[in-house]
Amino acid sequence: RFGHEVVTMLELRDIRKAFNTGKPYELTAVDGVSLVLEARKVTVLRGPSGSGKTTLLSLAGCMARPTSGRIMLEGREITSLPERFLTEIRRTTFGFIFQQFNLVKGITALENVMLPSYPLGEQHAALKQRALDLLELFGIRQRAQSRAEWLSGGEAQRTAIARALINNPRVIIADEPTAHLDTKLSREFMDIVARFKDQQKTVIIASHDPLVYDSGVVDRVVSMRDGKIEGTEA
Ligand code: ADP
Ligand code: MG
């Protein structure tokens, strides 16, 4: 059936990312990683702190460029694209959920959700409606006009998820999404990941939380250590 066809969303080929190159304290955060990420699957990058998970996510999500190696997005090489193309691809393809949720204080939940769409120059009324619909979907429509700093932990989490979805991304990247959540909210997060999957999204999560990597929603766990892939469990 069409829905079960294997499609590669992202392919990393022998990716290396070094920091402080040429300096005495040069550090290789990602060290020769090759990985194929299938479309519509949930992949978890697991590994101890400092193993290179966040760096690998930032490379996969076009937020940083590798020192060497190639990245293919839907079969297209993106590694050598000029910055403005990369920015465009990042905005239209990826939705990001960060560990601290990174909501902007001093503006409302609604404005936070709309933020990633401003550079795309969409009509304001349509964008606002879409943001409100997302808040509604996550049960926090009534908090739309609350300032970010007044939201509870759970509300902040949902606002961050709504923000990640505003540009209807094909790929959702989440970095330690449950690190600041209690068990109940962590389970809720995994339920939301299941919904992403129903919507045919590709999901990549970095986490060392068993509640995440042991979840039935996860298709594949990739274990990292010292910037390398140690093993993969399907
Ligand atoms: P993880 O997310 O698994 O904890 P990271 O990708 O954050 O791992 O970090 C991997 C290694 O790279 C760590 O040793 C970290 O200190 C280093 N590192 C990450 N980002 C930078 C940076 N911008 N500059 C220098 N070193 C960095
Ligand atoms: Mg990290």
Coordinates of C-alpha atoms and ligand atoms in Angstrom, one line a residue:
R1 CA 0.0 0.0 0.0
F2 CA 1.1 3.5 -0.8
G3 CA 1.2 4.5 2.9
H4 CA 3.8 1.8 3.6
E5 CA 6.2 2.7 0.9
V6 CA 9.7 3.3 2.4
V7 CA 10.7 6.9 1.7
T8 CA 13.9 8.4 3.0
M9 CA 13.4 11.8 4.6
L10 CA 16.9 12.6 5.7
E11 CA 20.2 10.9 5.0
L12 CA 23.4 11.8 6.8
R13 CA 26.6 10.6 5.2
D14 CA 29.7 10.4 7.2
I15 CA 28.9 13.6 9.1
R16 CA 31.5 15.2 11.3
K17 CA 31.1 18.4 13.4
A18 CA 34.1 19.9 15.1
F19 CA 34.2 22.9 17.4
N20 CA 37.1 25.2 17.9
T21 CA 38.9 23.7 14.9
G22 CA 42.7 24.4 14.8
K23 CA 42.7 25.4 18.5
P24 CA 44.3 23.3 21.2
Y25 CA 40.8 22.5 22.7
E26 CA 39.3 21.3 19.4
L27 CA 36.5 19.0 20.0
T28 CA 34.7 16.6 17.7
A29 CA 31.0 16.6 18.8
V30 CA 29.8 14.4 16.0
D31 CA 32.4 11.9 14.6
G32 CA 31.6 10.1 11.4
V33 CA 27.8 9.5 11.7
S34 CA 25.9 7.9 8.8
L35 CA 22.2 7.6 9.3
V36 CA 19.1 7.2 7.2
L37 CA 15.9 8.6 8.6
E38 CA 12.8 7.2 7.1
A39 CA 9.8 9.4 6.5
R40 CA 6.8 9.1 8.8
K41 CA 8.8 7.3 11.5
V42 CA 9.7 8.3 15.0
T43 CA 13.4 8.0 15.7
V44 CA 15.0 8.6 19.1
L45 CA 18.6 9.6 19.5
R46 CA 19.6 8.2 22.9
G47 CA 22.9 8.7 24.7
P48 CA 24.6 10.2 27.8
S49 CA 25.0 14.0 28.1
G50 CA 27.8 15.2 25.8
S51 CA 27.4 12.3 23.3
G52 CA 26.5 14.7 20.5
K53 CA 22.7 14.4 20.3
T54 CA 21.9 18.1 20.2
T55 CA 24.7 18.8 17.7
L56 CA 23.4 16.0 15.5
L57 CA 19.8 17.4 15.7
S58 CA 21.1 20.9 14.8
L59 CA 22.8 19.4 11.7
A60 CA 19.8 17.3 10.7
G61 CA 17.5 20.4 11.1
C62 CA 19.7 22.7 9.0
M63 CA 20.5 24.9 11.9
A64 CA 24.2 24.2 11.6
R65 CA 26.5 22.9 8.9
P66 CA 28.7 19.9 9.3
T67 CA 32.5 20.3 9.2
S68 CA 32.5 17.4 6.7
G69 CA 30.1 14.9 5.2
R70 CA 26.9 15.3 3.3
I71 CA 23.2 15.7 4.2
M72 CA 20.4 14.8 1.8
L73 CA 16.9 16.0 2.5
E74 CA 14.3 14.1 0.4
G75 CA 17.1 13.1 -1.9
R76 CA 18.4 16.6 -2.4
E77 CA 21.9 17.5 -1.2
I78 CA 21.5 20.5 1.2
T79 CA 25.0 20.7 2.7
S80 CA 26.4 23.0 0.1
L81 CA 23.4 25.3 -0.4
P82 CA 23.8 29.0 0.3
E83 CA 22.6 30.3 3.6
R84 CA 19.3 31.9 2.4
F85 CA 18.2 28.6 0.8
L86 CA 19.0 26.7 3.9
T87 CA 17.0 29.2 6.0
E88 CA 14.1 28.8 3.7
I89 CA 14.3 25.0 3.9
R90 CA 14.6 25.1 7.7
R91 CA 11.5 27.3 8.0
T92 CA 9.3 25.3 5.7
T93 CA 10.4 21.7 6.5
F94 CA 11.2 21.6 10.2
G95 CA 9.4 22.3 13.4
F96 CA 11.6 22.5 16.5
I97 CA 10.7 21.8 20.1
F98 CA 13.5 22.7 22.5
Q99 CA 14.3 21.5 26.0
Q100 CA 13.4 24.7 27.8
F101 CA 10.6 25.4 25.3
N102 CA 12.3 28.7 24.5
L103 CA 9.1 30.7 24.6
V104 CA 9.7 34.5 24.2
K105 CA 8.7 36.3 27.4
G106 CA 6.8 39.5 27.3
I107 CA 4.6 38.4 24.4
T108 CA 1.5 36.2 24.4
A109 CA 1.2 32.5 23.8
L110 CA -0.6 33.3 20.6
E111 CA 2.3 35.6 19.4
N112 CA 4.8 32.9 20.3
V113 CA 3.0 30.4 18.1
M114 CA 2.8 32.9 15.2
L115 CA 6.5 33.8 15.5
P116 CA 8.1 31.3 13.1
S117 CA 5.7 32.3 10.4
Y118 CA 6.4 36.0 10.3
P119 CA 9.4 35.7 7.9
L120 CA 7.3 33.9 5.4
G121 CA 5.2 37.0 4.9
E122 CA 1.8 35.4 5.2
Q123 CA -1.4 37.4 5.6
H124 CA -1.8 38.2 9.3
A125 CA -5.4 37.3 9.8
A126 CA -5.0 33.8 8.2
L127 CA -1.9 33.2 10.3
K128 CA -3.6 34.2 13.5
Q129 CA -6.5 31.9 12.7
R130 CA -4.1 29.0 12.1
A131 CA -2.3 29.7 15.4
L132 CA -5.6 29.9 17.3
D133 CA -6.7 26.6 15.7
L134 CA -3.5 25.0 17.0
L135 CA -4.0 26.3 20.5
E136 CA -7.5 25.0 20.3
L137 CA -6.2 21.6 19.2
F138 CA -4.0 21.4 22.2
G139 CA -6.8 22.6 24.6
I140 CA -5.2 26.0 25.5
R141 CA -7.2 28.3 23.2
Q142 CA -8.3 30.2 26.4
R143 CA -4.7 31.0 27.2
A144 CA -4.0 32.6 23.8
Q145 CA -3.7 36.1 25.3
S146 CA -1.6 35.1 28.3
R147 CA 1.9 36.2 28.4
A148 CA 4.4 33.4 28.0
E149 CA 5.7 33.7 31.5
W150 CA 2.2 33.3 33.0
L151 CA 1.7 29.9 31.5
S152 CA 1.9 26.7 33.6
G153 CA 4.5 24.1 32.7
G154 CA 2.0 22.0 30.7
E155 CA 0.6 25.1 28.9
A156 CA 4.1 26.3 28.0
Q157 CA 4.9 22.8 26.6
R158 CA 1.7 22.8 24.5
T159 CA 2.4 26.4 23.3
A160 CA 5.9 25.3 22.2
I161 CA 4.4 22.3 20.4
A162 CA 1.8 24.5 18.6
R163 CA 4.7 26.9 17.6
A164 CA 6.6 23.9 16.1
L165 CA 3.6 23.1 14.0
I166 CA 2.7 26.5 12.7
N167 CA 4.4 26.2 9.3
N168 CA 3.0 22.6 8.9
P169 CA 6.5 21.0 8.9
R170 CA 7.1 17.6 7.5
V171 CA 9.8 16.9 10.1
I172 CA 9.5 17.6 13.8
I173 CA 12.7 17.8 15.9
A174 CA 12.5 17.7 19.6
D175 CA 15.5 18.0 21.9
E176 CA 15.0 16.5 25.4
P177 CA 11.3 17.4 25.3
T178 CA 10.5 15.7 28.6
A179 CA 13.5 16.9 30.6
H180 CA 11.5 19.5 32.5
L181 CA 8.2 17.7 32.6
D182 CA 6.7 15.4 35.3
T183 CA 5.6 11.9 34.4
K184 CA 2.1 12.8 33.5
L185 CA 3.1 15.6 31.1
S186 CA 5.9 13.4 29.7
R187 CA 3.2 10.7 28.8
E188 CA 1.1 13.4 27.3
F189 CA 4.0 14.5 25.2
M190 CA 4.4 11.0 23.8
D191 CA 0.6 10.9 23.1
I192 CA 1.1 14.0 21.0
V193 CA 4.0 12.3 19.2
A194 CA 1.6 9.5 18.3
R195 CA -0.7 12.2 16.8
F196 CA 2.3 13.6 14.8
K197 CA 2.8 10.1 13.4
D198 CA -0.9 9.8 12.5
Q199 CA -0.4 13.0 10.6
Q200 CA 2.4 11.4 8.6
K201 CA 5.1 13.5 10.2
T202 CA 8.7 12.4 10.5
V203 CA 9.8 12.8 14.1
I204 CA 13.4 12.9 15.5
I205 CA 13.8 13.2 19.3
A206 CA 16.9 13.4 21.4
S207 CA 16.4 12.0 24.8
H208 CA 17.8 9.9 27.6
D209 CA 14.4 9.5 29.2
P210 CA 13.2 5.8 29.2
L211 CA 9.6 7.2 29.1
V212 CA 10.5 8.4 25.7
Y213 CA 12.7 5.7 24.2
D214 CA 10.7 2.8 25.6
S215 CA 7.5 4.2 24.3
G216 CA 5.5 2.1 21.8
V217 CA 5.3 5.0 19.5
V218 CA 9.0 5.0 18.8
D219 CA 10.1 3.0 15.7
R220 CA 13.8 3.2 16.2
V221 CA 16.3 4.0 18.9
V222 CA 19.8 5.1 17.8
S223 CA 22.3 5.0 20.6
M224 CA 25.1 7.6 20.6
R225 CA 28.3 7.8 22.5
D226 CA 31.3 10.1 22.1
G227 CA 29.8 11.5 18.9
K228 CA 29.4 8.1 17.3
I229 CA 26.5 5.8 16.7
E230 CA 26.9 2.8 19.0
G231 CA 24.0 0.8 17.8
T232 CA 20.4 0.9 16.5
E233 CA 17.3 -0.9 17.8
A234 CA 14.2 -1.1 15.7
Ligands
ADP1 P1 24.3 16.1 24.0 O1 23.2 16.8 23.4 O2 24.3 14.6 23.7 O3 24.5 16.4 25.5 P2 26.0 18.0 22.6 O4 25.7 17.8 21.1 O5 25.3 19.1 23.2 O6 25.7 16.6 23.3 O7 27.5 18.1 22.8 C1 28.5 17.2 22.3 C2 29.9 17.8 22.7 O8 30.1 19.0 21.9 C3 30.0 18.2 24.1 O9 31.3 17.9 24.5 C4 29.8 19.7 24.1 O10 30.5 20.3 25.1 C5 30.4 20.1 22.7 N1 29.7 21.3 22.1 C6 28.4 21.4 21.8 N2 28.2 22.6 21.3 C7 29.4 23.3 21.3 C8 29.8 24.6 20.9 N3 28.9 25.4 20.3 N4 31.1 24.9 21.0 C9 32.0 24.1 21.6 N5 31.6 22.8 22.0 C10 30.4 22.4 21.8
MG2 MG 21.7 17.9 24.3

